Amino acid sequence: MNKTLAKLLSQATKLTAAAFSHIFPIKRSELKKFCAIAALLFCILFVQNISKALKDSLITTLVATEVISVLKIWGVLPSSILAGIIYVKLTKTIKAENIFYTIITAFVAFFLLFAFVILPKHIYSSHLLDLNTAAVKWKSLKLFALVISNWSCSLLYVVSELWSNIVLSLLFWQFVNAITPVATSKRLYVMFGVLGQTGLYLSGSFLQNIPNLTSWLIHKFSLKISQTVLCIQVVLSIMALFGIASIVIFFLLNKFVIDKEDLINFNFKPKKSQQSTLESIKLITQSKYIRLIGLLLMSYGISITTVESMWKDKVRMMYQIPEFNLAFTGMTLKYSGIVTIVAVIVGSGVIRKFGWKAGALITPICTWFFGTIFFITANCETAATVLASIWATNTLYVTLIAGALQNIFTKATKYTLFDATKEMSYVPLDPELKTQGKACADTVGVKFGKSLGALIQASIFSLMPNATFSSISVFLMILFSMTCVLWCYAANQLGNEYNKAVLHHD
């Protein structure tokens, strides 16, 4: 009897250990390194989440949703290309660790400067244009007039977009790629999201409660300031605080956690050549592998821009005050965090069991499915009315929730499977292509896609000044579906190339 019980206990222990290793496939020797990198990712993603929510809320409520398309083309895209060129040059002249400190410090300084110097002077300036005035006075150039008139909000929008491209895509992932072997990446990359993506939930909870927090601060300390201004200052101060925390964690990682051999890989500098920066980028884009990564990122950018622009306009129609707009966005982020953590656990097993290609295809399929539901509720009044009657609410709120679901599930799969498979695709490349190819594809790929989607929207609004997102939603739905098909094609082809590269690398 005792032997039978002992045998059952032994089997139960083995099954429990196997289940735990499946859910959390981190070896004990890797735990310190994993936790430190996850903490760094948490800080970076926390800033990214609230900065994106802040920039969108300010533009949609204080300027106009249509302005986003112009900012993506004439602000974000040129800035991303310039940042990529500068980064490639810096990798050839400056130690990689110092590049991280310099860039993060610059972002922190801007956040504080905007919060306490630029914002108070410009947010309620009498010289600011609104959409109706700009349409009458400037007609087809109304969006450009709004961007220039509201230059402070426009500048914050562009800088916030650069955080995700420069800090997350280049600085963080360049560091992780350099210190992580191919075999280890299959286990670690998805699991970085377990701790890192909790930033989604916490940042969402923070933003959801920002109206109550700022209201309490005003009454508690008898502040002579508008709630909107205080809200923006609090959010930017928190962003600066987490930026400083990321510097501290990165320093500790380099000083006490990462092996010296890994640091040598991280501080790799490509051999100097006589090629110009433009020739270098041209050489990189001639690689089929990098082109497919770029196509993957471009498809993501177009599809997200197409569906999110319309959804943001619907959110603006419901919540027209920045702090309440932020609160709704925060609620979406909070639930995104919950779903993301589940996706991390599931996604880790998907890539390990079914391979890179299966993991890469889930995000476009998921985006396509939920995006189609959103467009149906936006374009089909009958469907929206039926759902509204079931939920005892109005059709606008039904559309908001449908868009929120698309946003939640796309973010969950994007931050886990999409980002993980994308970063894994760089690992088997040679050091120079890994460094410069990543800089080119990451900075240009997504931003070019988003800018192309924005260019289509901006062209429509310029040629037809009376057009609205509601009036062009059917066209946007068709564009969205076509892009998702292209996205699936790129993921499938890159999967084949990745498998070949891994075999060659091994």
Coordinates of C-alpha atoms in Angstrom, one line a residue:
M1 CA 0.0 0.0 0.0
N2 CA 2.8 2.4 1.0
K3 CA 4.7 1.5 -2.2
T4 CA 1.6 2.2 -4.3
L5 CA 1.0 5.5 -2.6
A6 CA 4.7 6.5 -3.0
K7 CA 4.5 5.6 -6.7
L8 CA 1.4 7.6 -7.2
L9 CA 2.9 10.6 -5.4
S10 CA 6.1 10.2 -7.6
Q11 CA 4.0 10.2 -10.8
A12 CA 1.9 13.2 -9.6
T13 CA 5.2 15.1 -8.8
K14 CA 6.5 14.4 -12.3
L15 CA 3.3 15.5 -13.9
T16 CA 3.2 18.7 -11.9
A17 CA 6.8 19.4 -12.8
A18 CA 6.1 18.7 -16.4
A19 CA 3.1 21.0 -16.4
F20 CA 5.0 23.8 -14.7
S21 CA 7.9 23.5 -17.1
H22 CA 5.4 23.8 -20.0
I23 CA 3.8 26.9 -18.5
F24 CA 7.1 28.4 -17.3
P25 CA 10.0 26.9 -19.3
I26 CA 12.7 28.8 -17.6
K27 CA 15.7 27.0 -16.1
R28 CA 16.9 27.8 -12.6
S29 CA 20.2 29.0 -14.0
E30 CA 18.4 31.5 -16.3
L31 CA 16.0 32.8 -13.6
K32 CA 18.0 35.9 -12.5
K33 CA 18.7 37.0 -16.1
F34 CA 15.1 36.3 -17.2
C35 CA 13.6 38.3 -14.3
A36 CA 15.9 41.3 -14.8
I37 CA 15.2 41.5 -18.6
A38 CA 11.5 41.1 -17.9
A39 CA 11.6 44.0 -15.4
L40 CA 13.3 46.2 -18.0
L41 CA 10.7 45.2 -20.6
F42 CA 8.0 46.0 -18.0
C43 CA 9.3 49.6 -17.6
I44 CA 9.7 50.2 -21.3
L45 CA 6.2 48.8 -22.1
F46 CA 4.6 50.8 -19.3
V47 CA 5.9 54.0 -20.8
Q48 CA 4.9 52.9 -24.3
N49 CA 1.3 52.0 -23.2
I50 CA 0.5 55.3 -21.4
S51 CA 2.4 57.4 -24.0
K52 CA 0.4 56.0 -26.8
A53 CA -2.9 56.4 -24.9
L54 CA -2.0 60.0 -24.0
K55 CA -1.0 61.1 -27.5
D56 CA -4.1 59.6 -29.1
S57 CA -6.4 61.2 -26.4
L58 CA -4.9 64.6 -26.8
I59 CA -5.0 64.6 -30.6
T60 CA -8.5 63.2 -30.9
T61 CA -10.1 65.4 -28.2
L62 CA -8.1 68.7 -28.5
V63 CA -7.3 68.7 -32.2
A64 CA -9.1 66.2 -34.6
T65 CA -8.9 62.4 -35.2
E66 CA -8.3 63.1 -39.0
V67 CA -5.0 64.8 -38.1
I68 CA -3.5 61.5 -37.1
S69 CA -3.1 60.5 -40.7
V70 CA -1.1 63.6 -41.5
L71 CA 1.1 63.2 -38.5
K72 CA 1.9 59.6 -39.4
I73 CA 3.0 60.6 -42.9
W74 CA 4.8 63.9 -42.4
G75 CA 5.9 63.5 -38.8
V76 CA 6.3 59.9 -37.7
L77 CA 7.7 58.3 -40.9
P78 CA 10.5 60.9 -41.6
S79 CA 11.4 60.9 -37.9
S80 CA 11.6 57.1 -37.8
I81 CA 13.8 56.9 -40.9
L82 CA 16.1 59.6 -39.5
A83 CA 16.2 57.8 -36.1
G84 CA 17.1 54.6 -37.9
I85 CA 19.9 56.2 -39.8
I86 CA 21.3 57.9 -36.7
Y87 CA 21.1 54.6 -34.8
V88 CA 23.1 52.7 -37.4
K89 CA 25.8 55.5 -37.3
L90 CA 25.9 55.4 -33.5
T91 CA 26.4 51.6 -33.5
K92 CA 29.7 52.2 -35.4
T93 CA 31.1 54.9 -33.1
I94 CA 29.6 54.6 -29.6
K95 CA 29.5 51.7 -27.1
A96 CA 26.0 50.1 -27.2
E97 CA 25.4 50.5 -23.5
N98 CA 26.0 54.3 -23.7
I99 CA 23.6 54.6 -26.6
F100 CA 20.9 53.2 -24.4
Y101 CA 21.6 55.7 -21.6
T102 CA 21.8 58.7 -23.9
I103 CA 18.5 58.0 -25.8
I104 CA 16.5 57.2 -22.7
T105 CA 17.8 60.3 -21.0
A106 CA 16.7 62.4 -24.0
F107 CA 13.2 61.0 -23.8
V108 CA 12.9 61.6 -20.1
A109 CA 14.0 65.2 -20.5
F110 CA 11.4 65.8 -23.2
F111 CA 8.6 64.3 -21.1
L112 CA 9.4 66.7 -18.2
L113 CA 9.9 69.7 -20.5
F114 CA 6.6 69.1 -22.2
A115 CA 4.7 68.6 -18.9
F116 CA 5.9 71.7 -17.1
V117 CA 7.0 74.1 -19.7
I118 CA 5.4 73.6 -23.1
L119 CA 2.0 72.3 -22.0
P120 CA 0.8 75.1 -19.7
K121 CA 1.6 77.7 -22.3
H122 CA 0.0 76.1 -25.4
I123 CA -2.8 73.8 -24.4
Y124 CA -5.5 76.6 -24.3
S125 CA -3.8 79.2 -26.5
S126 CA -6.2 81.5 -28.3
H127 CA -4.3 80.9 -31.6
L128 CA -5.2 77.2 -31.8
L129 CA -7.5 76.2 -34.7
D130 CA -10.4 73.8 -34.5
L131 CA -11.5 71.4 -37.3
N132 CA -14.5 73.5 -38.4
T133 CA -12.5 76.8 -38.5
A134 CA -9.6 75.1 -40.4
A135 CA -12.1 73.6 -42.9
V136 CA -13.6 77.0 -43.8
K137 CA -10.3 78.9 -43.8
W138 CA -7.9 76.3 -45.3
K139 CA -10.2 73.8 -47.1
S140 CA -8.0 70.9 -48.5
L141 CA -5.1 72.1 -46.3
K142 CA -7.1 72.0 -43.1
L143 CA -5.2 69.0 -41.6
F144 CA -1.8 70.7 -42.2
A145 CA -3.1 73.9 -40.6
L146 CA -4.3 72.0 -37.6
V147 CA -1.0 70.2 -37.2
I148 CA 1.0 73.5 -37.3
S149 CA -1.5 75.4 -35.1
N150 CA -1.4 72.6 -32.5
W151 CA 2.3 72.0 -32.8
S152 CA 2.8 71.0 -29.1
C153 CA 0.3 68.1 -29.3
S154 CA 1.7 67.2 -32.7
L155 CA 5.3 67.1 -31.3
L156 CA 4.2 64.9 -28.4
Y157 CA 2.5 62.5 -30.8
V158 CA 5.7 62.1 -32.9
V159 CA 8.0 61.6 -29.9
S160 CA 5.7 59.1 -28.3
E161 CA 5.7 57.0 -31.5
L162 CA 9.5 57.1 -31.6
W163 CA 9.6 55.5 -28.1
S164 CA 8.2 52.2 -29.4
N165 CA 10.4 52.2 -32.4
I166 CA 13.7 53.3 -30.9
V167 CA 13.6 52.2 -27.3
L168 CA 11.6 48.9 -27.6
S169 CA 12.3 47.7 -31.1
L170 CA 16.0 48.8 -31.3
L171 CA 17.5 49.4 -27.9
F172 CA 15.8 46.6 -25.9
W173 CA 15.5 43.9 -28.5
Q174 CA 19.0 44.6 -29.9
F175 CA 20.3 44.0 -26.4
V176 CA 18.2 40.8 -25.9
N177 CA 19.0 39.4 -29.3
A178 CA 22.8 39.8 -28.7
I179 CA 22.8 38.0 -25.4
T180 CA 20.3 35.2 -26.2
P181 CA 21.3 32.0 -28.2
V182 CA 18.9 30.7 -30.8
A183 CA 17.9 27.6 -28.8
T184 CA 17.2 29.6 -25.7
S185 CA 15.2 32.2 -27.6
K186 CA 12.5 29.7 -28.3
R187 CA 11.8 29.4 -24.6
L188 CA 12.6 32.9 -23.3
Y189 CA 11.1 35.3 -25.9
V190 CA 7.5 34.5 -25.4
M191 CA 7.9 34.2 -21.6
F192 CA 9.4 37.7 -21.4
G193 CA 5.7 38.8 -21.8
V194 CA 4.7 37.0 -18.5
L195 CA 6.2 39.8 -16.4
G196 CA 6.7 42.4 -19.0
Q197 CA 3.1 42.5 -20.2
T198 CA 1.8 43.0 -16.7
G199 CA 2.6 46.6 -17.6
L200 CA -0.5 46.5 -19.9
Y201 CA -2.8 45.7 -16.9
L202 CA -1.1 48.2 -14.5
S203 CA -0.9 51.0 -17.0
G204 CA -4.5 50.4 -18.0
S205 CA -5.6 50.5 -14.4
F206 CA -3.6 53.7 -13.8
L207 CA -5.2 55.5 -16.7
Q208 CA -8.7 54.2 -15.9
N209 CA -8.5 55.9 -12.5
I210 CA -6.7 59.0 -13.7
P211 CA -9.9 61.2 -13.6
N212 CA -10.5 60.2 -9.9
L213 CA -6.8 60.7 -9.0
T214 CA -6.5 64.2 -10.5
S215 CA -9.9 65.2 -9.0
W216 CA -8.7 64.1 -5.6
L217 CA -5.3 65.9 -6.0
I218 CA -7.1 69.2 -6.9
H219 CA -9.5 69.1 -4.0
K220 CA -6.9 67.7 -1.5
F221 CA -4.3 70.4 -2.2
S222 CA -6.6 73.2 -3.5
L223 CA -4.7 73.3 -6.8
K224 CA -5.4 76.3 -9.1
I225 CA -5.1 74.2 -12.3
S226 CA -7.5 72.6 -14.7
Q227 CA -8.0 68.9 -14.3
T228 CA -7.0 68.2 -17.9
V229 CA -3.6 69.9 -17.5
L230 CA -2.9 68.1 -14.2
C231 CA -3.9 64.8 -15.8
I232 CA -1.4 65.3 -18.6
Q233 CA 1.4 66.4 -16.1
V234 CA 0.8 63.4 -13.9
V235 CA 0.9 60.9 -16.8
L236 CA 4.1 62.5 -18.2
S237 CA 5.8 62.5 -14.8
I238 CA 5.0 58.8 -14.4
M239 CA 6.5 58.2 -17.9
A240 CA 9.7 60.0 -16.9
L241 CA 9.9 58.0 -13.6
F242 CA 9.7 54.6 -15.4
G243 CA 12.2 55.9 -18.0
I244 CA 14.7 56.5 -15.2
A245 CA 13.9 53.1 -13.7
S246 CA 14.7 51.5 -17.0
I247 CA 18.1 53.2 -17.0
V248 CA 18.8 51.8 -13.5
I249 CA 17.7 48.3 -14.4
F250 CA 19.8 48.3 -17.6
F251 CA 22.9 49.4 -15.6
L252 CA 22.4 46.6 -13.1
L253 CA 22.0 44.1 -15.9
N254 CA 25.2 45.1 -17.5
K255 CA 27.1 45.3 -14.2
F256 CA 26.0 42.2 -12.3
V257 CA 23.8 39.9 -14.4
I258 CA 25.0 39.5 -18.0
D259 CA 28.1 37.4 -18.7
K260 CA 31.2 39.1 -20.1
E261 CA 31.0 36.9 -23.2
D262 CA 27.4 38.1 -23.9
L263 CA 28.5 41.7 -23.4
I264 CA 31.1 41.3 -26.1
N265 CA 28.3 40.2 -28.5
F266 CA 26.2 43.2 -27.4
N267 CA 28.9 45.7 -28.0
F268 CA 29.7 44.2 -31.4
K269 CA 30.6 46.8 -34.0
P270 CA 30.3 46.1 -37.7
K271 CA 33.5 46.4 -39.8
K272 CA 33.9 49.8 -41.2
S273 CA 33.2 50.1 -44.9
Q274 CA 33.4 52.8 -47.5
Q275 CA 29.7 52.5 -48.2
S276 CA 27.4 55.4 -47.3
T277 CA 24.4 55.0 -45.0
L278 CA 22.0 55.0 -47.9
E279 CA 24.1 52.4 -49.8
S280 CA 24.1 50.3 -46.6
I281 CA 20.3 50.4 -46.3
K282 CA 20.0 49.6 -50.0
L283 CA 22.2 46.6 -49.5
I284 CA 20.1 45.4 -46.6
T285 CA 16.8 45.8 -48.5
Q286 CA 18.2 43.6 -51.3
S287 CA 18.0 40.7 -48.9
K288 CA 14.9 38.6 -49.4
Y289 CA 14.8 37.7 -45.7
I290 CA 14.8 41.3 -44.6
R291 CA 12.3 42.3 -47.3
L292 CA 9.9 39.7 -46.0
I293 CA 10.3 41.0 -42.4
G294 CA 9.6 44.5 -43.8
L295 CA 6.5 43.2 -45.6
L296 CA 5.3 41.5 -42.4
L297 CA 5.7 44.8 -40.5
M298 CA 4.3 46.9 -43.2
S299 CA 1.1 44.8 -43.4
Y300 CA 0.7 45.0 -39.7
G301 CA 1.1 48.8 -39.9
I302 CA -1.5 49.2 -42.6
S303 CA -4.1 47.0 -41.0
I304 CA -3.8 48.5 -37.6
T305 CA -3.9 52.1 -38.9
T306 CA -7.0 51.3 -41.0
V307 CA -9.1 49.8 -38.1
E308 CA -7.8 51.9 -35.2
S309 CA -8.3 55.3 -36.9
M310 CA -12.0 54.6 -37.2
W311 CA -12.2 53.2 -33.7
K312 CA -10.5 56.2 -32.2
D313 CA -13.0 58.5 -33.9
K314 CA -15.8 56.5 -32.4
V315 CA -14.2 56.8 -28.9
R316 CA -13.9 60.5 -29.4
M317 CA -17.6 60.8 -30.3
M318 CA -18.4 59.1 -26.9
Y319 CA -15.7 60.7 -24.7
Q320 CA -14.7 64.2 -25.7
I321 CA -12.7 65.2 -22.6
P322 CA -9.0 64.1 -22.5
E323 CA -9.1 62.5 -19.0
F324 CA -12.2 60.5 -19.7
N325 CA -11.0 59.5 -23.1
L326 CA -7.8 58.3 -21.4
A327 CA -9.9 56.4 -18.8
F328 CA -11.7 54.4 -21.5
T329 CA -8.4 53.7 -23.2
G330 CA -7.1 52.6 -19.9
M331 CA -9.9 50.1 -19.5
T332 CA -9.1 48.7 -22.9
L333 CA -5.4 48.4 -21.9
K334 CA -6.3 46.7 -18.6
Y335 CA -8.3 43.9 -20.3
S336 CA -5.5 43.7 -22.9
G337 CA -3.1 42.9 -20.1
I338 CA -5.3 40.1 -18.8
V339 CA -5.7 38.5 -22.3
T340 CA -2.0 39.0 -23.1
I341 CA -0.9 37.1 -20.0
V342 CA -3.2 34.2 -21.1
A343 CA -1.8 34.5 -24.6
V344 CA 1.8 34.4 -23.3
I345 CA 1.1 31.0 -21.5
V346 CA -0.6 29.6 -24.6
G347 CA 1.8 31.2 -27.1
S348 CA 4.9 29.7 -25.5
G349 CA 3.6 26.2 -26.2
V350 CA 2.4 27.1 -29.7
I351 CA 5.9 28.1 -30.9
R352 CA 7.6 25.2 -29.2
K353 CA 5.2 22.6 -30.4
F354 CA 4.0 23.9 -33.8
G355 CA 7.0 26.0 -34.9
W356 CA 7.7 29.6 -35.9
K357 CA 5.2 29.8 -38.8
A358 CA 2.2 28.8 -36.7
G359 CA 3.1 31.4 -34.1
A360 CA 3.5 34.1 -36.8
L361 CA 0.2 33.4 -38.5
I362 CA -2.0 33.6 -35.4
T363 CA -1.8 37.4 -35.1
P364 CA -3.0 38.3 -38.6
I365 CA -5.8 35.8 -38.5
C366 CA -6.9 37.1 -35.1
T367 CA -6.7 40.7 -36.2
W368 CA -8.7 39.9 -39.4
F369 CA -11.4 38.1 -37.5
F370 CA -12.1 40.7 -34.8
G371 CA -11.5 43.6 -37.1
T372 CA -14.2 42.3 -39.4
I373 CA -16.6 42.1 -36.5
F374 CA -15.9 45.8 -35.7
F375 CA -16.5 46.9 -39.3
I376 CA -19.7 45.0 -39.5
T377 CA -21.1 46.7 -36.4
A378 CA -19.9 50.1 -37.8
N379 CA -21.4 49.6 -41.3
C380 CA -24.4 47.4 -40.6
E381 CA -26.9 49.3 -38.5
T382 CA -29.2 46.3 -38.1
A383 CA -26.4 44.2 -36.5
A384 CA -25.5 47.0 -34.2
T385 CA -29.1 47.6 -33.2
V386 CA -29.7 44.0 -32.4
L387 CA -26.6 43.8 -30.1
A388 CA -27.6 47.2 -28.5
S389 CA -31.0 45.8 -27.6
I390 CA -29.5 42.7 -26.1
W391 CA -27.0 44.8 -24.0
A392 CA -29.5 47.6 -23.3
T393 CA -27.2 50.2 -24.6
N394 CA -26.8 52.4 -27.8
T395 CA -25.3 51.4 -31.1
L396 CA -22.3 53.7 -30.7
Y397 CA -21.3 51.9 -27.5
V398 CA -21.7 48.5 -29.3
T399 CA -19.3 49.7 -31.9
L400 CA -16.8 50.9 -29.3
I401 CA -16.9 47.5 -27.5
A402 CA -16.4 45.7 -30.8
G403 CA -13.4 47.9 -31.6
A404 CA -12.1 47.4 -28.1
L405 CA -12.3 43.6 -28.5
Q406 CA -10.3 43.9 -31.8
N407 CA -7.8 46.1 -30.0
I408 CA -7.5 43.8 -27.0
F409 CA -7.0 40.5 -29.0
T410 CA -4.7 42.1 -31.6
K411 CA -2.5 43.6 -28.8
A412 CA -2.4 40.3 -26.9
T413 CA -1.2 38.3 -29.9
K414 CA 1.0 41.1 -31.2
Y415 CA 2.9 41.6 -27.9
T416 CA 3.4 37.9 -27.5
L417 CA 3.4 35.8 -30.7
F418 CA 4.0 38.5 -33.3
D419 CA 6.9 40.3 -31.4
A420 CA 8.4 37.0 -30.3
T421 CA 8.5 35.5 -33.8
K422 CA 9.7 38.7 -35.3
E423 CA 12.6 38.9 -32.9
M424 CA 13.4 35.2 -33.3
S425 CA 13.7 35.8 -37.1
Y426 CA 16.7 38.0 -36.5
V427 CA 18.6 35.6 -34.3
P428 CA 20.1 33.2 -37.0
L429 CA 21.3 36.2 -39.2
D430 CA 25.0 37.3 -39.3
P431 CA 25.9 40.1 -36.8
E432 CA 26.0 42.9 -39.4
L433 CA 22.7 42.0 -41.0
K434 CA 21.2 41.4 -37.6
T435 CA 22.2 44.9 -36.4
Q436 CA 21.7 47.0 -39.5
G437 CA 18.9 44.9 -41.1
K438 CA 16.9 45.1 -37.9
A439 CA 17.4 48.9 -37.7
C440 CA 16.2 49.3 -41.3
A441 CA 13.2 46.8 -41.1
D442 CA 12.0 47.8 -37.6
T443 CA 12.1 51.5 -38.0
V444 CA 10.8 51.7 -41.6
G445 CA 8.6 48.6 -41.9
V446 CA 5.8 49.4 -39.4
K447 CA 6.0 53.1 -39.9
F448 CA 5.9 52.8 -43.7
G449 CA 2.9 50.6 -43.4
K450 CA 1.1 52.9 -41.0
S451 CA 2.1 55.9 -43.1
L452 CA 0.8 54.3 -46.2
G453 CA -2.5 53.6 -44.5
A454 CA -2.6 57.1 -43.2
L455 CA -1.7 58.5 -46.7
I456 CA -4.8 56.9 -48.1
Q457 CA -7.0 58.4 -45.4
A458 CA -5.3 61.8 -45.6
S459 CA -5.7 61.9 -49.4
I460 CA -9.4 61.1 -49.1
F461 CA -10.0 63.8 -46.5
S462 CA -8.0 66.3 -48.6
L463 CA -9.8 65.6 -51.9
M464 CA -13.2 65.4 -50.1
P465 CA -13.2 67.9 -47.2
N466 CA -16.7 66.8 -46.1
A467 CA -15.7 63.1 -45.9
T468 CA -15.8 61.4 -42.4
F469 CA -14.6 58.1 -41.1
S470 CA -18.2 56.9 -41.1
S471 CA -18.7 57.7 -44.8
I472 CA -15.5 55.9 -45.9
S473 CA -15.8 52.9 -43.5
V474 CA -16.8 50.4 -46.2
F475 CA -13.7 51.3 -48.2
L476 CA -11.6 51.0 -45.1
M477 CA -13.0 47.5 -44.4
I478 CA -12.0 46.3 -47.9
L479 CA -8.5 47.7 -47.5
F480 CA -8.2 46.1 -44.1
S481 CA -9.2 42.6 -45.4
M482 CA -6.8 42.8 -48.4
T483 CA -3.9 43.8 -46.1
C484 CA -4.6 40.9 -43.7
V485 CA -4.3 38.5 -46.7
L486 CA -0.9 40.0 -47.6
W487 CA 0.1 39.8 -44.0
C488 CA -0.6 36.0 -43.9
Y489 CA 1.3 35.5 -47.1
A490 CA 4.4 37.3 -45.7
A491 CA 4.3 35.3 -42.5
N492 CA 4.1 32.0 -44.5
Q493 CA 7.0 32.9 -46.8
L494 CA 9.2 34.2 -43.9
G495 CA 8.5 31.0 -42.0
N496 CA 10.1 29.0 -44.8
E497 CA 13.1 31.3 -45.0
Y498 CA 13.5 31.2 -41.2
N499 CA 13.7 27.4 -41.1
K500 CA 16.4 27.5 -43.8
A501 CA 18.3 30.1 -41.8
V502 CA 18.2 28.2 -38.6
L503 CA 19.5 25.0 -40.2
H504 CA 22.4 27.0 -41.8
H505 CA 23.1 28.8 -38.5
D506 CA 23.2 25.5 -36.5

